[in-house]
Amino acid sequence: NLISQVRGWILECPFVGFSPEEEPSSIKVFMGRLVGRILPKQQMKHVVPPEHLSRDQAVVEAIKNDPLCHNTGTLEGLASLLDRTAALASGSKPAHKAVRSLLLTHGKQDMTCSFDAAMKYYEAQSVEDKEFKPYEGAYHQLHADHCKDEFTKDIVDWIIARSKPASEPQVESKL
C-alpha cells in the first residue's frame, strides 16, 4: 500500500473550506447539484481572480496569461469537490493512520481557501508530529507569493529535520 509508505504530508493552503469571499450560497449549491444530476458533464466556468492567489504582480499576470488556466469544470466534478471538502471540514476524513508527520502551511489572508477551516482540520488530526505554519499577509499560493523564500526554507527545514541520515555502507572485511 503506497499510502502506508508516506512518512509525512506537507499541505499548502489545503481546500478544507471556502474563504468567506468565495463561499457559494446554499441556493447556488442546491441548484448546481440538481442540474448536475441531470447533466453531470455540463461544464461550468468559475474564475478564481488571479489577484486572490498571490501578491506578486508578475505571478498574477502569468496566471492571467496562462492558456492552461481555463477555470472550467463539470458539475459532477464540482459536486465531488464539495463532498470531499465537507468530509475534510467535518473531520470524517482524517489523515491516514500511517502518516507520522504533518506540516500544514497557510496564508492568513488567503481569499480562496479558509484559513480557519484549515486550522480546525489541523487541530483535529491525531498525528503526533504536526506543525501549523501561518504566513502573515500571504495569499493562496505561498510558493509564488512574497513569502516564497521563507516558505521554501520552512519546507526544506521540515523535511531535513525528519530525514534519517543515510547509513554507512557496509565494508566487507577480507581478513
Coordinates of N, CA and C in Angstrom, one line a residue:
N1 N 0.9 -1.2 0.0 CA 0.0 0.0 0.0 C 0.9 1.2 0.0
L2 N 0.7 2.1 -1.0 CA 1.6 3.3 -1.2 C 1.4 4.2 0.0
I3 N 0.2 4.5 0.4 CA -0.1 5.4 1.5 C 0.7 5.1 2.8
S4 N 0.8 3.8 3.1 CA 1.5 3.4 4.3 C 3.0 3.7 4.2
Q5 N 3.5 3.9 3.0 CA 4.9 4.3 2.8 C 5.2 5.8 3.0
V6 N 4.1 6.6 3.0 CA 4.3 8.0 3.1 C 4.5 8.4 4.6
R7 N 5.7 9.0 4.8 CA 6.0 9.3 6.2 C 5.4 10.6 6.7
G8 N 5.2 11.5 5.8 CA 4.7 12.8 6.2 C 4.0 13.5 5.0
W9 N 3.1 14.4 5.4 CA 2.3 15.2 4.5 C 2.7 16.7 4.6
I10 N 2.9 17.4 3.5 CA 3.0 18.8 3.5 C 1.8 19.4 2.8
L11 N 1.1 20.2 3.5 CA -0.1 20.7 2.9 C 0.0 22.3 2.7
E12 N -0.1 22.8 1.5 CA 0.0 24.2 1.3 C -1.5 24.7 1.0
C13 N -2.0 25.5 2.0 CA -3.3 26.1 1.9 C -4.3 25.1 1.4
P14 N -4.5 24.0 2.1 CA -5.5 23.0 1.6 C -6.9 23.5 1.6
F15 N -7.7 22.9 0.6 CA -9.1 23.3 0.5 C -9.9 22.5 1.4
V16 N -10.1 23.0 2.6 CA -10.9 22.4 3.6 C -12.2 23.1 3.7
G17 N -12.2 24.3 3.3 CA -13.4 25.1 3.3 C -13.2 26.4 2.4
F18 N -14.3 27.0 2.0 CA -14.2 28.2 1.2 C -13.8 29.4 2.1
S19 N -13.1 30.3 1.6 CA -12.9 31.6 2.3 C -14.3 32.3 2.3
P20 N -14.5 33.2 3.2 CA -15.8 33.9 3.3 C -16.1 34.6 2.0
E21 N -15.1 35.1 1.2 CA -15.3 35.8 0.0 C -15.8 34.8 -1.1
E22 N -15.4 33.6 -1.0 CA -15.7 32.6 -2.1 C -16.9 31.6 -1.8
E23 N -17.4 31.7 -0.6 CA -18.5 30.8 -0.2 C -19.7 30.9 -1.1
P24 N -20.1 29.8 -1.8 CA -21.3 29.9 -2.6 C -22.5 29.9 -1.8
S25 N -23.6 30.5 -2.2 CA -24.9 30.5 -1.5 C -25.4 29.0 -1.5
S26 N -26.2 28.7 -0.5 CA -26.8 27.4 -0.4 C -27.7 27.1 -1.6
I27 N -28.4 28.2 -2.1 CA -29.2 28.1 -3.3 C -28.4 27.7 -4.5
K28 N -27.2 28.3 -4.7 CA -26.4 28.0 -5.8 C -25.9 26.6 -5.8
V29 N -25.5 26.1 -4.6 CA -25.0 24.7 -4.4 C -26.2 23.8 -4.7
F30 N -27.4 24.0 -4.1 CA -28.5 23.2 -4.4 C -28.8 23.1 -5.9
M31 N -28.9 24.2 -6.5 CA -29.2 24.2 -8.0 C -28.1 23.5 -8.8
G32 N -26.9 23.8 -8.4 CA -25.8 23.1 -9.1 C -25.9 21.6 -9.0
R33 N -26.2 21.1 -7.8 CA -26.3 19.7 -7.6 C -27.5 19.1 -8.3
L34 N -28.6 19.8 -8.3 CA -29.8 19.4 -9.0 C -29.5 19.3 -10.5
V35 N -29.0 20.3 -11.1 CA -28.7 20.3 -12.5 C -27.6 19.2 -12.8
G36 N -26.6 19.1 -11.9 CA -25.6 18.1 -12.0 C -26.1 16.7 -12.1
R37 N -27.2 16.4 -11.5 CA -27.8 15.0 -11.5 C -28.4 14.8 -12.9
I38 N -28.9 15.8 -13.5 CA -29.5 15.7 -14.9 C -28.4 15.7 -16.0
L39 N -27.5 16.7 -15.8 CA -26.4 16.9 -16.8 C -25.0 16.9 -16.1
P40 N -24.6 15.8 -15.6 CA -23.3 15.7 -14.9 C -22.1 16.2 -15.6
K41 N -22.1 16.1 -16.9 CA -20.9 16.5 -17.7 C -21.0 18.0 -18.2
Q42 N -22.1 18.6 -17.8 CA -22.3 20.0 -18.1 C -21.1 20.8 -17.5
Q43 N -20.5 21.6 -18.4 CA -19.3 22.4 -17.9 C -19.8 23.7 -17.3
M44 N -19.0 24.2 -16.4 CA -19.3 25.4 -15.7 C -18.0 26.2 -15.5
K45 N -18.0 27.4 -15.8 CA -16.8 28.2 -15.6 C -16.8 29.0 -14.3
H46 N -15.8 28.9 -13.5 CA -15.6 29.6 -12.3 C -14.2 30.2 -12.2
V47 N -14.2 31.5 -12.3 CA -12.9 32.2 -12.3 C -12.5 32.6 -10.9
V48 N -11.4 32.0 -10.4 CA -10.8 32.5 -9.2 C -9.9 33.7 -9.6
P49 N -10.2 34.9 -9.1 CA -9.4 36.0 -9.5 C -7.9 35.8 -9.2
P50 N -7.1 35.9 -10.2 CA -5.6 35.7 -10.0 C -5.1 36.6 -8.9
E51 N -5.7 37.8 -8.7 CA -5.3 38.7 -7.7 C -5.5 38.1 -6.3
H52 N -6.3 37.0 -6.2 CA -6.5 36.4 -4.9 C -5.5 35.3 -4.6
L53 N -4.7 35.0 -5.6 CA -3.7 33.9 -5.4 C -2.3 34.3 -5.0
S54 N -1.9 35.5 -5.3 CA -0.6 35.9 -5.0 C -0.6 37.5 -4.9
R55 N 0.3 38.0 -4.1 CA 0.5 39.4 -4.0 C 1.6 39.9 -5.0
D56 N 2.2 38.9 -5.6 CA 3.3 39.2 -6.6 C 2.6 39.5 -8.0
Q57 N 2.7 40.8 -8.4 CA 2.1 41.2 -9.7 C 2.5 40.4 -10.9
A58 N 3.8 40.0 -10.9 CA 4.3 39.2 -12.0 C 3.6 37.8 -12.1
V59 N 3.4 37.2 -10.9 CA 2.7 35.9 -10.8 C 1.2 36.1 -11.3
V60 N 0.6 37.2 -10.8 CA -0.8 37.4 -11.2 C -0.9 37.5 -12.7
E61 N 0.0 38.3 -13.3 CA 0.0 38.4 -14.8 C 0.2 37.1 -15.5
A62 N 1.2 36.3 -15.0 CA 1.5 35.0 -15.6 C 0.2 34.1 -15.5
I63 N -0.5 34.1 -14.4 CA -1.7 33.3 -14.3 C -2.8 33.8 -15.3
K64 N -2.9 35.1 -15.4 CA -3.9 35.7 -16.4 C -3.6 35.3 -17.8
N65 N -2.3 35.2 -18.1 CA -1.9 34.9 -19.5 C -1.6 33.4 -19.8
D66 N -1.9 32.5 -18.8 CA -1.6 31.1 -18.9 C -2.8 30.4 -19.6
P67 N -2.6 29.9 -20.8 CA -3.7 29.3 -21.6 C -4.2 28.0 -20.9
L68 N -3.4 27.5 -20.0 CA -3.9 26.2 -19.3 C -4.8 26.5 -18.1
C69 N -4.9 27.8 -17.7 CA -5.8 28.2 -16.6 C -7.1 28.5 -17.2
H70 N -7.9 27.5 -17.5 CA -9.2 27.7 -18.2 C -10.4 27.8 -17.2
N71 N -10.2 27.5 -15.9 CA -11.2 27.8 -14.9 C -12.5 27.1 -15.2
T72 N -12.5 25.9 -15.9 CA -13.7 25.2 -16.3 C -13.7 23.8 -15.7
G73 N -14.8 23.4 -15.2 CA -15.0 22.1 -14.7 C -16.4 21.6 -15.0
T74 N -16.7 20.3 -14.6 CA -18.1 19.8 -14.8 C -18.8 19.9 -13.5
L75 N -20.1 19.9 -13.6 CA -21.0 19.9 -12.4 C -20.7 18.7 -11.6
E76 N -20.5 17.5 -12.2 CA -20.2 16.3 -11.5 C -18.9 16.5 -10.7
G77 N -17.9 17.1 -11.3 CA -16.6 17.4 -10.6 C -16.8 18.3 -9.5
L78 N -17.6 19.4 -9.7 CA -17.8 20.3 -8.6 C -18.5 19.7 -7.4
A79 N -19.5 18.8 -7.7 CA -20.2 18.1 -6.6 C -19.2 17.3 -5.8
S80 N -18.4 16.6 -6.5 CA -17.4 15.7 -5.9 C -16.4 16.6 -5.0
L81 N -16.0 17.7 -5.5 CA -15.1 18.6 -4.8 C -15.8 19.1 -3.5
L82 N -17.1 19.5 -3.6 CA -17.9 19.9 -2.4 C -18.0 18.8 -1.4
D83 N -18.2 17.6 -1.9 CA -18.4 16.4 -1.0 C -17.0 16.2 -0.2
R84 N -15.9 16.2 -0.9 CA -14.6 16.0 -0.3 C -14.3 17.1 0.7
T85 N -14.6 18.3 0.3 CA -14.4 19.4 1.2 C -15.2 19.3 2.5
A86 N -16.5 18.9 2.4 CA -17.3 18.8 3.5 C -16.8 17.7 4.4
A87 N -16.3 16.6 3.8 CA -15.8 15.5 4.6 C -14.5 15.9 5.4
L88 N -13.7 16.7 4.8 CA -12.5 17.2 5.5 C -12.9 18.1 6.6
A89 N -13.8 19.0 6.3 CA -14.2 20.0 7.3 C -14.9 19.4 8.5
S90 N -15.7 18.3 8.2 CA -16.4 17.7 9.3 C -15.6 16.8 10.2
G91 N -14.4 16.5 9.7 CA -13.5 15.6 10.4 C -13.7 14.1 10.1
S92 N -14.6 13.8 9.2 CA -14.8 12.4 8.8 C -13.7 11.8 7.9
K93 N -12.8 12.6 7.4 CA -11.7 12.2 6.6 C -10.3 12.6 7.2
P94 N -9.9 12.0 8.3 CA -8.7 12.4 9.0 C -7.5 11.9 8.1
A95 N -6.3 12.4 8.5 CA -5.1 11.9 7.9 C -5.0 10.4 8.1
H96 N -4.5 9.7 7.1 CA -4.3 8.3 7.2 C -3.5 7.9 8.4
K97 N -3.8 6.8 9.1 CA -3.2 6.4 10.3 C -1.7 6.2 10.1
A98 N -1.2 5.9 8.9 CA 0.2 5.6 8.7 C 1.0 6.9 8.6
V99 N 0.4 8.1 8.5 CA 1.1 9.3 8.4 C 1.7 9.7 9.7
R100 N 3.0 9.9 9.8 CA 3.7 10.1 11.0 C 3.9 11.6 11.3
S101 N 4.0 12.4 10.2 CA 4.3 13.8 10.4 C 3.4 14.6 9.4
L102 N 3.0 15.8 9.9 CA 2.1 16.7 9.1 C 2.6 18.1 9.3
L103 N 2.8 18.8 8.1 CA 3.1 20.2 8.1 C 1.9 20.9 7.3
L104 N 1.2 21.7 8.0 CA 0.1 22.5 7.3 C 0.5 23.9 7.2
T105 N 0.6 24.5 6.0 CA 1.0 25.9 5.8 C -0.2 26.6 5.3
H106 N -0.3 27.9 5.6 CA -1.5 28.6 5.1 C -1.2 30.1 5.2
G107 N -1.6 30.8 4.1 CA -1.6 32.3 4.1 C -2.8 32.8 5.0
K108 N -2.5 33.7 5.9 CA -3.5 34.3 6.7 C -4.5 35.1 6.0
Q109 N -4.1 35.6 4.8 CA -5.1 36.4 4.0 C -5.5 35.7 2.8
D110 N -5.5 34.4 2.8 CA -5.9 33.6 1.7 C -7.4 33.9 1.4
M111 N -7.7 34.3 0.2 CA -9.0 34.7 -0.2 C -9.7 33.5 -1.0
T112 N -9.1 32.4 -1.1 CA -9.6 31.3 -1.9 C -10.0 30.1 -0.9
C113 N -9.1 29.8 0.0 CA -9.4 28.7 0.9 C -9.4 29.2 2.3
S114 N -10.3 28.7 3.2 CA -10.5 29.2 4.5 C -9.3 28.8 5.4
F115 N -8.7 29.9 6.0 CA -7.6 29.7 7.0 C -8.2 29.0 8.2
D116 N -9.3 29.5 8.7 CA -9.9 29.0 9.9 C -10.3 27.5 9.7
A117 N -10.9 27.1 8.6 CA -11.2 25.7 8.4 C -10.0 24.8 8.3
A118 N -8.9 25.3 7.7 CA -7.6 24.6 7.7 C -7.1 24.4 9.1
M119 N -7.2 25.4 9.9 CA -6.7 25.4 11.3 C -7.5 24.3 12.1
K120 N -8.8 24.3 11.9 CA -9.7 23.4 12.6 C -9.4 22.0 12.1
Y121 N -9.1 21.8 10.9 CA -8.7 20.4 10.3 C -7.4 20.0 11.0
Y122 N -6.5 20.9 11.1 CA -5.2 20.6 11.7 C -5.3 20.2 13.1
E123 N -6.1 20.9 13.9 CA -6.3 20.7 15.3 C -6.9 19.3 15.5
A124 N -7.8 18.9 14.6 CA -8.5 17.6 14.7 C -7.6 16.4 14.4
Q125 N -6.4 16.6 13.8 CA -5.6 15.5 13.4 C -4.9 14.8 14.6
S126 N -4.9 13.5 14.6 CA -4.2 12.8 15.7 C -2.8 12.4 15.4
V127 N -2.2 13.1 14.4 CA -0.8 12.9 14.0 C 0.1 13.4 15.2
E128 N 1.0 12.6 15.7 CA 1.8 13.0 16.8 C 2.7 14.2 16.5
D129 N 3.4 14.1 15.3 CA 4.4 15.1 14.9 C 3.7 16.0 13.9
K130 N 3.1 17.1 14.3 CA 2.4 18.0 13.4 C 2.8 19.4 13.7
E131 N 2.8 20.2 12.7 CA 3.1 21.7 12.8 C 2.2 22.5 11.9
F132 N 1.8 23.6 12.4 CA 0.9 24.5 11.6 C 1.8 25.8 11.4
K133 N 2.0 26.2 10.2 CA 2.8 27.4 9.9 C 1.9 28.4 9.2
P134 N 1.5 29.5 9.9 CA 0.8 30.6 9.2 C 1.7 31.6 8.6
Y135 N 1.3 32.2 7.5 CA 2.2 33.3 6.9 C 1.4 34.5 6.9
E136 N 1.8 35.5 7.7 CA 1.1 36.8 7.8 C 1.0 37.5 6.5
G137 N -0.2 37.9 6.1 CA -0.4 38.7 4.9 C -0.4 37.9 3.6
A138 N 0.0 36.6 3.7 CA 0.1 35.8 2.4 C -1.2 35.4 1.9
Y139 N -1.3 35.2 0.6 CA -2.5 34.7 -0.1 C -2.4 33.2 -0.3
H140 N -3.0 32.7 -1.4 CA -3.2 31.2 -1.5 C -1.9 30.5 -2.0
Q141 N -1.2 31.0 -2.9 CA 0.0 30.3 -3.5 C 1.2 30.7 -2.8
L142 N 1.5 30.1 -1.6 CA 2.6 30.5 -0.8 C 3.9 30.4 -1.6
H143 N 4.0 29.4 -2.5 CA 5.2 29.2 -3.3 C 5.4 30.2 -4.3
A144 N 4.4 31.1 -4.5 CA 4.5 32.2 -5.5 C 4.1 33.5 -5.0
D145 N 4.2 33.6 -3.7 CA 3.8 34.9 -3.0 C 5.1 35.6 -2.5
H146 N 4.9 36.7 -1.9 CA 6.1 37.4 -1.4 C 6.8 36.6 -0.3
C147 N 6.2 35.7 0.3 CA 6.8 34.9 1.3 C 7.5 33.6 0.8
K148 N 7.6 33.5 -0.5 CA 8.1 32.2 -1.2 C 9.5 31.8 -0.6
D149 N 10.4 32.7 -0.3 CA 11.7 32.3 0.2 C 11.5 31.7 1.6
E150 N 10.8 32.3 2.4 CA 10.5 31.8 3.8 C 9.8 30.5 3.7
F151 N 8.8 30.4 2.9 CA 8.0 29.1 2.7 C 9.0 28.0 2.2
T152 N 9.8 28.3 1.2 CA 10.7 27.2 0.7 C 11.7 26.8 1.8
K153 N 12.2 27.7 2.6 CA 13.1 27.4 3.7 C 12.4 26.6 4.7
D154 N 11.2 26.9 5.1 CA 10.4 26.2 6.0 C 10.2 24.7 5.6
I155 N 9.8 24.5 4.3 CA 9.6 23.2 3.8 C 10.9 22.4 3.8
V156 N 12.0 23.0 3.3 CA 13.3 22.3 3.3 C 13.7 21.9 4.7
D157 N 13.6 22.8 5.7 CA 14.0 22.6 7.1 C 13.1 21.5 7.7
W158 N 11.8 21.5 7.4 CA 10.9 20.5 7.9 C 11.3 19.1 7.4
I159 N 11.6 19.0 6.1 CA 11.9 17.7 5.5 C 13.3 17.2 6.1
I160 N 14.2 18.1 6.1 CA 15.6 17.7 6.6 C 15.5 17.2 8.1
A161 N 14.7 17.9 8.9 CA 14.6 17.6 10.3 C 13.9 16.2 10.5
R162 N 13.2 15.7 9.5 CA 12.6 14.4 9.6 C 13.2 13.3 8.7
S163 N 14.3 13.7 8.1 CA 15.0 12.7 7.2 C 16.0 11.9 8.1
K164 N 16.1 10.6 7.8 CA 17.0 9.8 8.5 C 18.3 9.9 7.8
P165 N 19.5 10.0 8.5 CA 20.7 10.0 7.8 C 21.0 8.7 7.1
A166 N 21.6 8.7 5.9 CA 21.9 7.5 5.2 C 22.9 6.7 6.0
S167 N 22.7 5.4 6.1 CA 23.6 4.6 6.9 C 24.9 4.4 6.1
E168 N 25.9 4.2 6.9 CA 27.3 4.0 6.3 C 27.2 2.7 5.5
P169 N 27.9 2.7 4.3 CA 27.9 1.4 3.5 C 28.7 0.4 4.3
Q170 N 28.2 -0.8 4.2 CA 28.9 -1.9 4.9 C 30.2 -2.3 4.1
V171 N 31.3 -2.3 4.7 CA 32.6 -2.7 4.1 C 32.9 -4.1 4.5
E172 N 33.1 -4.9 3.5 CA 33.3 -6.4 3.8 C 34.8 -6.6 4.2
S173 N 35.0 -7.2 5.3 CA 36.3 -7.5 5.7 C 36.9 -8.7 5.0
K174 N 38.1 -8.7 4.6 CA 38.7 -9.8 3.9 C 39.8 -10.4 4.8
L175 N 39.7 -10.4 6.1 CA 40.7 -10.9 6.9 C 40.6 -12.4 7.1

